XYZ file of C-alpha atoms in Angstrom:
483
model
C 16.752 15.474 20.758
C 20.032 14.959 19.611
C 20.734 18.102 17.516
C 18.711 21.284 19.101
C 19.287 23.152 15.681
C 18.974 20.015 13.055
C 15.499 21.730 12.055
C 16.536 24.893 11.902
C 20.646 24.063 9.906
C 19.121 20.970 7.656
C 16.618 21.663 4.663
C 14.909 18.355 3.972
C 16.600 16.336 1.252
C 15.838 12.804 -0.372
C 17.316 10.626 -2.946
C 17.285 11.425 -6.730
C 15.936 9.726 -8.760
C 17.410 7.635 -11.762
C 17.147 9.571 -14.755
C 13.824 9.122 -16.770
C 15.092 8.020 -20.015
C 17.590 5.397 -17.860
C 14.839 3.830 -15.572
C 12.423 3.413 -18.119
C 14.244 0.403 -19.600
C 14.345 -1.544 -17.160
C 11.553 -2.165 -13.662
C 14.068 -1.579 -11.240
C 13.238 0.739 -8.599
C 13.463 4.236 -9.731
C 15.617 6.046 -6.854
C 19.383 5.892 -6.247
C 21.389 5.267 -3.054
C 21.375 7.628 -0.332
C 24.885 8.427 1.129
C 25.194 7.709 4.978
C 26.149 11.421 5.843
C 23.002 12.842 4.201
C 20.260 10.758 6.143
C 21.910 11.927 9.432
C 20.918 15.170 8.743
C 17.881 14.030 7.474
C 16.945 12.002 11.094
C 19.055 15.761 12.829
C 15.720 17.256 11.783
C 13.646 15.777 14.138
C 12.643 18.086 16.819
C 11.596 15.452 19.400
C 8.469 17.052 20.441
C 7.075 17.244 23.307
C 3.754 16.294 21.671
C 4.824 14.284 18.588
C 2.013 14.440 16.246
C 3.688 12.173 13.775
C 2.393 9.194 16.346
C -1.204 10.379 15.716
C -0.766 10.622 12.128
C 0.439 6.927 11.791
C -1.922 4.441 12.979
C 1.202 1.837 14.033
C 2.082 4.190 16.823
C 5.844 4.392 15.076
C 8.396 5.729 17.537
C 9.824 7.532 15.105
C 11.553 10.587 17.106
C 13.102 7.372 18.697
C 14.844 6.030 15.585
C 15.435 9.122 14.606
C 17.833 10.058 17.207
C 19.311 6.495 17.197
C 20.039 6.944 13.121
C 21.635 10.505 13.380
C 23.883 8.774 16.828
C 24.473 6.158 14.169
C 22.934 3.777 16.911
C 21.424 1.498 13.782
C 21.053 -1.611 15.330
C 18.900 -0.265 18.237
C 16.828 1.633 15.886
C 16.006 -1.378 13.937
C 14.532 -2.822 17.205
C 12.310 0.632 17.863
C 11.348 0.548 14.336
C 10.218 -3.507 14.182
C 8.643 -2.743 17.652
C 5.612 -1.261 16.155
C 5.798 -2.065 12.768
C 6.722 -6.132 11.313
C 7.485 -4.735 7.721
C 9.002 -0.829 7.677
C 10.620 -1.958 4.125
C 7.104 -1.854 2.920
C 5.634 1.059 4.288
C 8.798 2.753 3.581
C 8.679 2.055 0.246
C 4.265 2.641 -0.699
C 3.059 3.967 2.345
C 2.033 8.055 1.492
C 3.291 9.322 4.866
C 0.449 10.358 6.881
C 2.969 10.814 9.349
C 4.860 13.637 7.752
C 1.799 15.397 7.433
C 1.320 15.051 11.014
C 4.835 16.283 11.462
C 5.114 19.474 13.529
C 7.804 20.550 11.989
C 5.369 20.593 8.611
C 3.055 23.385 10.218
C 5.515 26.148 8.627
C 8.420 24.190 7.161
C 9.334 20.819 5.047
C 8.260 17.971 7.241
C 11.078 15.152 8.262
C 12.122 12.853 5.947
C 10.470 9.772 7.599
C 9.854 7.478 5.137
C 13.560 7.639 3.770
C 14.472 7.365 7.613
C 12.521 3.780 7.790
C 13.632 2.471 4.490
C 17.585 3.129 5.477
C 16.966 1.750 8.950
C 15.137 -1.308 7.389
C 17.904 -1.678 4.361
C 20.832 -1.799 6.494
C 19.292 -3.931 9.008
C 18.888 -6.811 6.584
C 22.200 -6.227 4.618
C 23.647 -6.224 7.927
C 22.306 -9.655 9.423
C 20.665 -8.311 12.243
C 17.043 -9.320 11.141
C 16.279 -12.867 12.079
C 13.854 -15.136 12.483
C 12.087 -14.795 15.714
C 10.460 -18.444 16.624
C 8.071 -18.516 19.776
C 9.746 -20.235 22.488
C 6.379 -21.939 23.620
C 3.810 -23.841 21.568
C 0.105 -23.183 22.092
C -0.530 -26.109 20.079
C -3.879 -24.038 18.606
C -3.829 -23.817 14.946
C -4.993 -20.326 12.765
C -5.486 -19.647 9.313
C -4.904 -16.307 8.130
C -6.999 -16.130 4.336
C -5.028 -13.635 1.916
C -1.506 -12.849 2.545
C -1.132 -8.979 1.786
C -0.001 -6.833 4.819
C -2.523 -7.360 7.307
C -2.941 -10.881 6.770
C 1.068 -10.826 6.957
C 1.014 -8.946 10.250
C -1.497 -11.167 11.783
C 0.265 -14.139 10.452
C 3.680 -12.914 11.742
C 2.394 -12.038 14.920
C 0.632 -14.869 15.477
C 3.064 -17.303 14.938
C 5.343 -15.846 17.420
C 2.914 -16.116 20.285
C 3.247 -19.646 19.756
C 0.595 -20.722 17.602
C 0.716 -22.746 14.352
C -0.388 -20.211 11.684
C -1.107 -21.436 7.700
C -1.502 -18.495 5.533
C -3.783 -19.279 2.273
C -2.733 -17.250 -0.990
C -5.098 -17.907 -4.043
C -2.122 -16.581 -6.074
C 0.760 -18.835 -6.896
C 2.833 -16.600 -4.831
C 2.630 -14.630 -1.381
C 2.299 -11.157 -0.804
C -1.610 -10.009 -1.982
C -1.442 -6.800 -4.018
C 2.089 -6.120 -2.656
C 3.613 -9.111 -5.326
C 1.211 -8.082 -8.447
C -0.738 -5.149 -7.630
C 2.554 -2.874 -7.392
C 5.038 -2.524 -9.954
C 8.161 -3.598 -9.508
C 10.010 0.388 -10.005
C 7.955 0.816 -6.734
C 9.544 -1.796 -4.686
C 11.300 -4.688 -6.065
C 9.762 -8.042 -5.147
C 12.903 -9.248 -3.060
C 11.681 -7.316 -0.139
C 8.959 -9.952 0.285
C 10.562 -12.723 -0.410
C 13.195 -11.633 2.100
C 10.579 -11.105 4.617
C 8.571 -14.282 3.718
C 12.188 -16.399 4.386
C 12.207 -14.734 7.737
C 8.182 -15.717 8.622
C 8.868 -19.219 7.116
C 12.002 -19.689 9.349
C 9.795 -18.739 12.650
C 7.116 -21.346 11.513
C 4.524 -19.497 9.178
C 3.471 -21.478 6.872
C 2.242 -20.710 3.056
C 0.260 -22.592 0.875
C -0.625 -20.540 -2.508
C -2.705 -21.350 -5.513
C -5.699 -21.956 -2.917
C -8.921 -20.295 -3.511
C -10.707 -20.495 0.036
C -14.082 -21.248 -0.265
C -13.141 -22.966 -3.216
C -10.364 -25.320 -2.925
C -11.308 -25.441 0.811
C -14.345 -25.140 1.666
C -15.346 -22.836 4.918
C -16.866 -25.870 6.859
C -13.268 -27.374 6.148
C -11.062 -24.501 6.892
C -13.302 -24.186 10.453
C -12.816 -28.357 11.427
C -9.128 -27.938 10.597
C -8.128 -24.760 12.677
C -9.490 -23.184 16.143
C -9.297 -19.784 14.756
C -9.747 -17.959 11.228
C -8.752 -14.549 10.221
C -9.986 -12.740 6.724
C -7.471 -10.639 5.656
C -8.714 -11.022 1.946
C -8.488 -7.425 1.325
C -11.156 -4.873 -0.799
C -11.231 -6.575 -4.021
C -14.043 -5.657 -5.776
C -13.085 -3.016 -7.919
C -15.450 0.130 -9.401
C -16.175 -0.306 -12.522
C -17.580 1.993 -15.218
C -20.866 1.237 -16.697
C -20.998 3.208 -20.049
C -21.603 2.771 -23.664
C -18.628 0.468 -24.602
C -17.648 -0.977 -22.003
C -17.027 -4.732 -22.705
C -15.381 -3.488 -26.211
C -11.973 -5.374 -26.287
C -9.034 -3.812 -24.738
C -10.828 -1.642 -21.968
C -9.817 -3.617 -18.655
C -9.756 -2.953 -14.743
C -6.460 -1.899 -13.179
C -6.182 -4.954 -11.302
C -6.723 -7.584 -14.864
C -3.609 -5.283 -16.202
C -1.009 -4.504 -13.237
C -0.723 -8.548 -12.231
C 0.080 -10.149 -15.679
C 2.683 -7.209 -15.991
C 4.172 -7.753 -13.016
C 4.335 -11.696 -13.449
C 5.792 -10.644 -17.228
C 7.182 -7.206 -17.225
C 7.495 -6.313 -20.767
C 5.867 -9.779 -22.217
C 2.479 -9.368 -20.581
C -0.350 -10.994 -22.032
C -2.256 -7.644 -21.577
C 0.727 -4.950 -23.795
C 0.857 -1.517 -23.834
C 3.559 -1.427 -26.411
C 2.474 0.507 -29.578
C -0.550 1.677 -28.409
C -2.902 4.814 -27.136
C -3.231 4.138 -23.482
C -5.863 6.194 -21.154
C -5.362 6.052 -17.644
C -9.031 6.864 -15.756
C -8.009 7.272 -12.375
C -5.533 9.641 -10.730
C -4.712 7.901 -8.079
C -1.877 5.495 -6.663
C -3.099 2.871 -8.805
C -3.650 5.184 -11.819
C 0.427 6.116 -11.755
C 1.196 2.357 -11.246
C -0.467 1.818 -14.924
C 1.421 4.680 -16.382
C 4.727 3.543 -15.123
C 3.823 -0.042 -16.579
C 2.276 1.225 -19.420
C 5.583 3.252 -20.651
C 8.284 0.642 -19.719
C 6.009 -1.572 -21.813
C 6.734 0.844 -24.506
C 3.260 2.713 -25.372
C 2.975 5.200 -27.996
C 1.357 7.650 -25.765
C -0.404 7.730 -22.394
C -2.636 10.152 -20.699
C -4.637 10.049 -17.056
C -7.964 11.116 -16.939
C -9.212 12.398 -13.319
C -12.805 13.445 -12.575
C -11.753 15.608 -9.824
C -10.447 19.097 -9.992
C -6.369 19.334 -10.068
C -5.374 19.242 -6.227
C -3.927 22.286 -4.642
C -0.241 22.100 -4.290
C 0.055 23.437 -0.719
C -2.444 22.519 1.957
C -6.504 24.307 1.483
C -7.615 25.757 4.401
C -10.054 23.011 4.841
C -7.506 20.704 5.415
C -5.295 22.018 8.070
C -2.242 20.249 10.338
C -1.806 17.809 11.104
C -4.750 16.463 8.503
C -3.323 13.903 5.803
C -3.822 16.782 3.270
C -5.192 16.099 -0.928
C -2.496 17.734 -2.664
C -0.910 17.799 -6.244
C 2.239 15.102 -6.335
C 4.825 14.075 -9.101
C 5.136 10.650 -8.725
C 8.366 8.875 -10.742
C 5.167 7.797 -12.761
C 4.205 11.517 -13.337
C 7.880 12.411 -14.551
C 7.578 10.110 -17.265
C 4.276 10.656 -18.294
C 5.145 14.222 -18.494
C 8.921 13.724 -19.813
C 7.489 11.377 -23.045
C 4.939 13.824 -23.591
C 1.967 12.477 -21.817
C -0.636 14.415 -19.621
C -2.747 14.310 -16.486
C -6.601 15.843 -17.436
C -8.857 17.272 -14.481
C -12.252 17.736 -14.101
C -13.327 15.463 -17.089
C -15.698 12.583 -17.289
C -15.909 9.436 -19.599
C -19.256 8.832 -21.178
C -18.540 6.309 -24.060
C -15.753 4.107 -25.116
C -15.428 3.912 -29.040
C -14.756 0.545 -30.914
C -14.346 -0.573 -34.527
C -15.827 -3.435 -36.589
C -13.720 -6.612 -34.666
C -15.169 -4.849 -31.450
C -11.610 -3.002 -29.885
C -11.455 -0.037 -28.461
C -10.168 2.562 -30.502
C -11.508 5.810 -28.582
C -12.930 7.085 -25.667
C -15.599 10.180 -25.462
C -14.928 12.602 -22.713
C -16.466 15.837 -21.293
C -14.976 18.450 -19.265
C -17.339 18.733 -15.811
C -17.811 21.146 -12.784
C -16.376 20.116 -8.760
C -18.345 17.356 -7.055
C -20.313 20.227 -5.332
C -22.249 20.178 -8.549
C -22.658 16.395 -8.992
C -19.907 16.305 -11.731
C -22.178 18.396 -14.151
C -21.552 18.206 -17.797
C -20.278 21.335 -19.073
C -22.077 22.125 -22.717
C -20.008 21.846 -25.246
C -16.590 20.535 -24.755
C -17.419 17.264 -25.856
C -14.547 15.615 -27.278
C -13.157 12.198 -28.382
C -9.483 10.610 -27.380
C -7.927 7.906 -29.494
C -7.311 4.895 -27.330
C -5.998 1.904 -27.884
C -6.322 0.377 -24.580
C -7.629 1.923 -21.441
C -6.976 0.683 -17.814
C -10.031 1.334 -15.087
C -8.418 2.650 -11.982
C -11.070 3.952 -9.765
C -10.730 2.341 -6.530
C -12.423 -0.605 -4.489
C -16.021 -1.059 -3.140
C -15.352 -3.461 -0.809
C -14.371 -7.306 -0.150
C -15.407 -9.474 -2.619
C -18.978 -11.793 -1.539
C -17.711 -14.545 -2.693
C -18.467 -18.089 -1.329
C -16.286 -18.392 1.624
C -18.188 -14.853 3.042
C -21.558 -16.582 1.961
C -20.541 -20.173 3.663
C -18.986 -18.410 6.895
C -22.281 -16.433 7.391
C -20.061 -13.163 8.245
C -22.259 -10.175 8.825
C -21.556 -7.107 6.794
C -21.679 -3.103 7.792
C -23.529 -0.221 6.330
C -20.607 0.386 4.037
C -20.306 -3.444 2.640
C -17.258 -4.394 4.533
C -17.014 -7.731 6.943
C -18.661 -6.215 10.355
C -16.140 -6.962 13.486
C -16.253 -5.864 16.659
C -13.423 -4.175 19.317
C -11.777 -7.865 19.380
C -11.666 -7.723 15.170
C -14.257 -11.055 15.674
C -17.124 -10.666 13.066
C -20.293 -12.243 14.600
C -19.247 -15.820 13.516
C -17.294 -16.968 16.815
C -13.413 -17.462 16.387
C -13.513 -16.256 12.878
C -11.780 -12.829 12.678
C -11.449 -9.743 10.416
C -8.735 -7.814 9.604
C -7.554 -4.657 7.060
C -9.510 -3.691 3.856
C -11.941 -6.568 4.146
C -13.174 -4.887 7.119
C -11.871 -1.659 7.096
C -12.904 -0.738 3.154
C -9.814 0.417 0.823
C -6.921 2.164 2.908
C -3.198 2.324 3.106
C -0.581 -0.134 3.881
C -0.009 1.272 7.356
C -3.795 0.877 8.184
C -3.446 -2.749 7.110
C -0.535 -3.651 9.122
C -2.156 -2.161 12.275
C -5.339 -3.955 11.689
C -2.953 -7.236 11.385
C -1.482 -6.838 14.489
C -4.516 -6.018 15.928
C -6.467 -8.517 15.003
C -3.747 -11.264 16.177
C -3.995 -9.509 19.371
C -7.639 -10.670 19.537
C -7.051 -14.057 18.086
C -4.340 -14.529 20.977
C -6.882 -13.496 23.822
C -9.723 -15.616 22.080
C -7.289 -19.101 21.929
C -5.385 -18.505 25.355
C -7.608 -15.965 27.335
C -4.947 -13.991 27.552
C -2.869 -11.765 25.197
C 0.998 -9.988 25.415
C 0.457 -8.744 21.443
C 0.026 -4.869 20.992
C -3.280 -3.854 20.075
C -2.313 -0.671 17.927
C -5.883 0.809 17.331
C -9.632 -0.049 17.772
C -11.091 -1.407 14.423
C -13.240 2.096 14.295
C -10.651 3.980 14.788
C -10.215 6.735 11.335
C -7.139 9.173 9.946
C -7.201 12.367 11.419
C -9.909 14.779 9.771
């Protein structure tokens, strides 16, 4: 513990952000540098405890009293090598990952939790603009050859890991770019797209190799992608999205989160699918939800508002949910500011039960009705019926589970209660030397959960190709957050 009284001398502090009228002309990131002197007393926090909770609350095991220490003994290159040894890609977590490990944080019990994520991202940042991360080729060929089938963070992971036990890994990306939902599910303010490509010039440099526009099961069929390679891993992700099956819904200009983020972050403000000009409802209050407002106002809407069927979160911890629990709690995302800055609101407890069109068939409204908590099944509440103009509304409900496409169908994968690829302790789903890893088996999660099921998984694609494994097997695939 390098300072005994950091906690008690330090109130937690992290960057500003850009001013809202500044960022939202342009999709760079929204927050501004972070002087040198203030993250040491950010990582001076840390109370090194004796029982550091913040390992239980990520599943990657980070050693983050570790790196903290090292950061505020300015120590950086050693805490890049405690940071990468549990984690292959802190610059994204850092960035998108909510912090289940600063809710874990002891320190959080009756205080502000440590900066953490800020830590990472610094660490991470420096590390790169100092030279110190390179490419990390396996000194030994296995000569065995795996393909890795999506390339968001888990199938990264595995890939990454994979490749550096000595094995020749092709990652398949049906996208004409790598990176899964990291490259065109999140906006660019979030984190700008030259973190991957950084990354992917490090993974290409050890021997990873890419091949995008390829729609597995498709453009390769499974009986192909099984003669070609000795091992498989699906790391394809939870695709299929929730929809919302009421009156109006195929009326023009009502579209799934996922149809509207991509083209926007392929286009920025010339996306095929615009938001300049027009109504836009938001039904969805999560992550995703706040990536489509952020889009939708740099795109230049005339107004935007976020429609949540839950009640508005608490904005401390409910009793229910008690340290070191990830908590549900009320947050201002950059996304929020704006909304709320242009005028723009965030509506509770309400429930859509018609989308509105004209004569050509758009959709110029949406029908809503205020409801009671879950407890209640979402009951309608009598009489506060109302209608919201809308121009063009964005689903942003979540994932169901991996999409059964073909290549699930041709592999003959089983699947588990909840519709997810079934796998067992190895991450092998009952098809021999065909793997599983991340939201495909898992079911939607975070980032973090994703890389740890990559490196997992590679673990148990090592083992199955050599009979032995070195690779860290950070958690069991049934292993949950803490509750």
């Amino acid at each position: 513990m390098a300072d005994p009284k950091g906690f008690l001398t330090h109130d937690r502090e992290l960057p500003a952000r850009r001013p809202v009228d500044v960022r939202i002309q342009d999709w760079r990131e929204v927050y501004e540098a972070f002087p040198a002197q203030k993250l040491n007393k950010q990582a001076a926090r840390c109370m090194d405890c004796g029982i550091p909770f913040c390992h239980n609350g990520c599943p990657l095991g980070n050693l983050i009293p570790e790196w903290n220490d090292l950061v505020y003994r300015h120590d950086w290159r050693e805490a890049i090598e405690r940071l990468h040894a549990t984690n292959n890609f802190p610059e994204f977590t850092g960035r998108l990952c909510p912090a289940p490990c600063e809710a874990a944080c002891v320190l959080g019990i009756n205080a502000d939790p440590v900066a953490i994520k800020r830590v990472e991202v610094e660490i991470v940042d420096r590390a790169f603009a100092e030279g110190w991360v390179r490419p990390q080729p396996a000194a030994v060929k296995t000569g065995k050859r795996v393909a890795v089938v999506g390339s968001g963070p888990a199938g990264l992971a595995a890939a990454q890991q994979l490749t550096r036990a000595g094995h020749d890994v092709v990652v398949f990306e049906r996208a004409d770019a790598p990176g899964g939902l990291l490259r065109y599910g999140i906006p660019e303010f979030k984190m700008e797209k030259r973190h991957i490509d950084r990354r992917l010039e490090q993974m290409r440099a050890e021997g990873t190799e890419f091949r995008v526009n390829v729609n597995v099961g498709v453009d390769i069929t499974a009986a192909e992608l099984r003669a070609q390679f000795d091992a498989v891993v699906l790391a394809g992700g939870a695709t299929q999205w929730r929809d919302l099956p009421v009156a109006g819904r195929s009326l023009k200009g009502v579209h799934q989160a996922m149809e509207y983020l991509p083209p926007a972050n392929k286009a920025l403000a010339d996306s095929p699918i615009n938001a300049r000009g027009k109504h836009v409802v938001v039904i969805g209050g999560g992550d995703t939800g706040a990536d489509c407002i952020g889009t939708a106002i740099r795109q230049g809407a005339a107004s935007v508002t976020q429609l949540e069927i839950m009640p508005k979160p608490p904005a401390s911890r409910a009793g229910s949910q008690p340290w070191p629990t990830f908590p549900t709690l009320f947050k201002m995302e950059s996304a929020h500011e704006e909304l709320e800055e242009g005028g723009g609101a965030r509506v509770y407890a309400v429930s859509t039960t018609e989308f509105v069109g004209d004569e050509a068939g758009n959709v110029v409204a949406i029908r809503l009705v205020d409801v009671e908590g879950p407890e209640t099944g979402f009951r309608p509440i009598p009489g506060s019926e109302r209608e919201l103009p809308a121009d063009l509304v964005t689903l942003s409900m979540g994932f169901v589970g991996p999409e059964k496409g073909l290549l699930l169908e041709e592999l003959g994968v089983s699947f588990d209660a909840r519709g997810n690829v079934a796998r067992d302790k190895t991450y092998m789903t009952d098809v021999e030397g065909v793997f599983s890893a991340g939201d495909m088996g898992r079911g939607q999660s975070l980032i973090v959960w994703a890389i740890a099921e990559g490196r997992a998984a590679a673990s148990g694609v090592d083992r199955f190709l050599t009979g032995e494994t070195a690779l860290p097997y950070p958690i069991l695939p049934t292993a949950r957050p803490l509750v």
